[in-house]
Coordinates of N, CA and C in Angstrom, one line a residue:
M1 N -29.9 -19.0 -8.7 CA -30.3 -18.8 -7.7 C -29.7 -17.2 -7.5
K2 N -28.9 -16.3 -8.4 CA -28.6 -15.0 -7.9 C -29.7 -14.4 -8.6
N3 N -30.8 -14.7 -9.5 CA -31.6 -14.4 -10.4 C -32.7 -14.4 -9.4
I4 N -33.4 -15.6 -8.6 CA -33.5 -15.6 -7.4 C -34.0 -14.4 -6.2
Q5 N -32.6 -14.2 -6.0 CA -32.0 -13.4 -5.0 C -32.6 -11.9 -5.2
N6 N -32.3 -12.1 -6.6 CA -32.4 -10.6 -6.9 C -33.9 -10.5 -7.4
A7 N -34.7 -10.8 -7.5 CA -36.1 -11.5 -7.5 C -36.7 -10.8 -6.3
Q8 N -36.3 -11.3 -5.1 CA -36.9 -11.0 -4.0 C -37.0 -9.8 -3.4
S9 N -38.0 -9.7 -2.6 CA -37.9 -8.3 -1.8 C -36.6 -8.2 -1.1
R10 N -36.2 -6.9 -0.5 CA -35.0 -7.2 0.4 C -35.0 -7.6 2.0
L11 N -36.8 -7.1 2.0 CA -37.7 -7.4 3.1 C -37.7 -9.4 3.6
V12 N -37.2 -9.9 2.7 CA -37.1 -11.4 2.8 C -36.6 -12.0 2.1
N13 N -35.9 -13.1 2.8 CA -35.0 -13.9 1.7 C -35.2 -14.9 2.6
D14 N -36.2 -15.9 1.9 CA -36.5 -17.4 1.9 C -35.9 -18.4 1.1
T15 N -34.6 -17.9 0.4 CA -33.9 -18.9 -0.5 C -33.1 -20.2 -0.1
C16 N -33.9 -21.0 -0.3 CA -32.9 -22.5 -0.2 C -31.8 -22.6 -1.1
N17 N -30.9 -22.8 -0.4 CA -29.4 -22.7 -0.8 C -28.8 -23.9 -1.9
D18 N -30.0 -25.4 -1.0 CA -29.7 -26.9 -1.4 C -30.4 -26.4 -2.8
C19 N -31.5 -26.0 -3.1 CA -32.6 -26.3 -4.1 C -32.3 -25.6 -4.9
G20 N -32.2 -24.2 -4.5 CA -32.4 -23.0 -5.2 C -34.0 -22.7 -6.0
S21 N -34.5 -23.0 -4.3 CA -36.2 -22.1 -4.5 C -36.6 -21.7 -3.4
Y22 N -37.5 -20.8 -3.4 CA -37.6 -19.7 -2.2 C -38.8 -20.5 -2.2
A23 N -39.4 -20.2 -1.0 CA -41.2 -19.8 -0.5 C -41.7 -18.8 0.3
D24 N -42.6 -18.7 0.7 CA -43.1 -17.3 1.5 C -44.0 -18.4 2.2
I25 N -43.3 -18.3 3.6 CA -43.6 -19.3 4.4 C -45.0 -19.0 5.3
G26 N -45.1 -17.5 4.9 CA -46.5 -17.1 5.5 C -48.0 -17.6 4.6
A27 N -47.4 -18.2 3.1 CA -48.3 -18.6 2.3 C -48.6 -20.2 3.1
V28 N -47.7 -20.7 3.6 CA -48.1 -22.4 3.9 C -48.6 -22.3 5.4
I29 N -48.5 -21.1 6.1 CA -48.9 -21.7 7.4 C -49.4 -20.1 8.0
D30 N -50.6 -20.0 8.2 CA -51.7 -19.3 8.3 C -51.9 -19.5 10.2
E31 N -51.2 -18.4 10.9 CA -51.0 -18.6 12.3 C -52.8 -18.9 12.9
H32 N -53.4 -18.5 12.3 CA -55.4 -18.6 13.1 C -55.7 -19.7 11.9
D33 N -55.0 -20.6 11.6 CA -56.1 -21.7 10.7 C -55.7 -23.3 12.3
R34 N -56.2 -23.3 13.3 CA -55.9 -24.1 14.1 C -56.8 -25.6 14.3
Q35 N -57.9 -25.3 13.3 CA -59.2 -25.8 13.4 C -59.1 -27.0 12.5
L36 N -59.1 -28.2 13.0 CA -59.4 -29.1 11.7 C -60.9 -30.0 12.2
V37 N -61.3 -30.6 10.8 CA -62.2 -31.1 11.2 C -62.4 -32.2 10.2
V38 N -62.7 -33.1 10.9 CA -63.1 -34.4 10.1 C -64.2 -35.3 9.7
N39 N -64.4 -35.9 8.9 CA -66.1 -36.4 9.0 C -65.5 -38.2 8.8
F40 N -65.7 -38.4 9.0 CA -65.8 -40.3 9.5 C -67.7 -40.6 8.6
S41 N -67.7 -41.8 8.0 CA -69.1 -42.0 7.5 C -68.2 -43.8 7.3
G42 N -69.8 -44.3 7.5 CA -69.9 -45.9 7.1 C -69.6 -46.2 8.6
A43 N -69.3 -47.8 8.8 CA -69.8 -48.8 9.6 C -68.9 -48.5 10.8
E44 N -67.7 -48.3 10.2 CA -66.6 -48.3 11.4 C -66.2 -46.7 11.6
A45 N -67.0 -45.6 11.6 CA -67.2 -44.2 11.5 C -66.6 -44.2 13.1
Q46 N -67.4 -44.5 13.9 CA -67.1 -44.5 15.4 C -65.9 -44.8 16.3
S47 N -65.3 -45.8 15.7 CA -63.7 -46.3 16.3 C -62.7 -45.8 15.4
E48 N -63.0 -45.3 14.4 CA -62.2 -44.8 13.5 C -62.0 -43.1 13.9
S49 N -62.9 -42.3 14.2 CA -62.8 -41.3 14.9 C -62.0 -41.5 16.1
E50 N -62.6 -42.2 17.3 CA -62.1 -42.3 18.1 C -60.3 -43.3 18.3
L51 N -60.0 -43.4 17.3 CA -58.2 -43.6 16.8 C -57.7 -42.1 16.6
L52 N -58.7 -41.9 15.8 CA -57.6 -40.5 15.4 C -57.7 -39.6 16.5
R53 N -58.6 -39.4 17.1 CA -58.8 -38.6 18.6 C -57.7 -39.1 19.2
D54 N -57.6 -40.4 20.0 CA -56.8 -41.0 20.7 C -55.1 -40.9 20.4
K55 N -55.4 -40.6 19.0 CA -53.4 -40.5 18.2 C -53.6 -38.8 18.3
V56 N -54.6 -38.1 18.7 CA -54.2 -36.4 18.8 C -54.1 -36.0 19.6
Q57 N -54.5 -36.6 21.1 CA -54.3 -36.3 22.2 C -53.1 -37.2 23.3
A58 N -52.7 -37.8 22.0 CA -51.6 -38.5 22.5 C -50.3 -37.8 22.3
R59 N -50.5 -37.3 21.5 CA -49.4 -36.3 20.5 C -49.2 -35.0 20.9
F60 N -49.7 -34.4 20.9 CA -50.3 -32.6 21.6 C -51.1 -32.3 22.8
D61 N -49.9 -31.7 24.0 CA -50.9 -31.4 24.9 C -51.9 -30.9 24.8
N62 N -52.1 -29.2 24.5 CA -53.1 -28.5 24.9 C -54.2 -28.3 23.3
V63 N -54.6 -29.8 23.2 CA -55.4 -30.0 22.1 C -57.1 -30.3 22.6
S64 N -57.6 -29.6 22.2 CA -59.6 -29.8 22.6 C -59.9 -30.3 21.3
V65 N -60.7 -31.2 21.6 CA -61.3 -32.5 20.3 C -62.2 -32.7 20.8
E66 N -64.0 -32.9 19.6 CA -64.9 -32.9 19.9 C -65.2 -33.8 18.6
L67 N -66.5 -34.7 19.3 CA -66.6 -36.1 18.7 C -68.4 -35.2 18.2
I68 N -68.9 -35.4 16.8 CA -70.4 -34.7 17.6 C -70.8 -36.1 16.1
S69 N -72.1 -36.8 16.7 CA -72.9 -37.3 15.7 C -73.8 -36.6 14.4
V70 N -73.6 -36.6 13.2 CA -74.3 -35.8 12.1 C -74.7 -37.1 11.2
E71 N -75.4 -36.6 10.5 CA -76.7 -37.4 9.7 C -75.5 -38.7 9.2
S72 N -74.3 -38.3 8.5 CA -73.6 -38.9 7.3 C -72.9 -39.6 8.4
G73 N -72.7 -39.6 9.5 CA -71.8 -40.6 10.3 C -71.0 -39.6 11.5
I74 N -70.0 -39.6 11.9 CA -69.4 -38.8 12.5 C -68.4 -37.8 12.2
S75 N -68.7 -36.5 12.9 CA -67.8 -35.0 12.5 C -66.3 -34.9 13.9
L76 N -64.8 -35.1 13.5 CA -64.3 -34.9 14.4 C -63.6 -33.7 14.5
T77 N -63.8 -32.8 15.4 CA -63.2 -31.2 15.5 C -62.2 -31.6 16.4
I78 N -60.8 -30.5 16.0 CA -59.5 -30.6 16.7 C -59.6 -29.3 16.7
D79 N -59.3 -29.0 18.1 CA -58.7 -27.5 17.7 C -57.1 -28.0 18.6
F80 N -56.4 -27.2 17.7 CA -54.6 -27.1 18.4 C -54.9 -25.6 18.8
A81 N -53.3 -25.9 19.7 CA -52.7 -24.2 20.1 C -52.4 -23.9 19.2
F82 N -51.4 -24.7 18.0 CA -50.8 -24.1 17.3 C -50.9 -24.3 15.7
S83 N -50.9 -23.5 14.8 CA -51.4 -23.8 13.3 C -49.9 -24.8 13.0
A84 N -48.7 -24.6 13.2 CA -48.2 -25.5 12.9 C -47.8 -27.4 13.6
E85 N -49.1 -27.5 14.6 CA -49.4 -28.6 15.2 C -50.3 -29.5 14.3
K86 N -51.2 -28.8 13.9 CA -52.4 -28.5 12.5 C -51.5 -29.4 11.4
M87 N -50.9 -29.1 11.0 CA -49.6 -28.9 10.0 C -49.4 -30.4 10.4
I88 N -48.8 -30.2 10.8 CA -47.6 -31.5 11.8 C -48.1 -33.0 11.6
F89 N -49.6 -32.7 12.0 CA -50.6 -33.7 12.9 C -51.3 -34.4 11.0
Q90 N -51.5 -33.4 10.4 CA -52.3 -33.7 9.0 C -51.1 -34.4 8.0
L91 N -49.8 -34.1 8.0 CA -48.8 -34.5 7.5 C -48.3 -36.1 8.3
E92 N -48.7 -36.3 9.3 CA -48.1 -37.7 9.8 C -49.3 -38.4 9.8
N93 N -50.0 -38.2 9.6 CA -51.6 -38.5 9.4 C -52.4 -38.8 7.7
S94 N -51.8 -37.9 7.4 CA -52.1 -38.4 5.6 C -53.8 -37.6 5.6
I95 N -53.6 -36.5 6.0 CA -55.1 -36.1 6.7 C -54.9 -35.0 5.3

């Protein structure tokens, strides 16, 4: 743990006391990465895209959703208010 702390910049201290690892949160979350595009294809594309649209609208208040028919099926574009919401939604829905 001391080696990790010594190797860090004095400006950053993201060391986990429990696991002995560190992470630069800025490398994980980009504040401008708020758009998620999910493409659906096949016979169930419309119903699957509508189900995901309903999930995101129920989960987050300030979210913009657009369903577009494309050659290969349906493209669902979700614009989140915050990048953390996008990450949470992806983790909750295994996207």
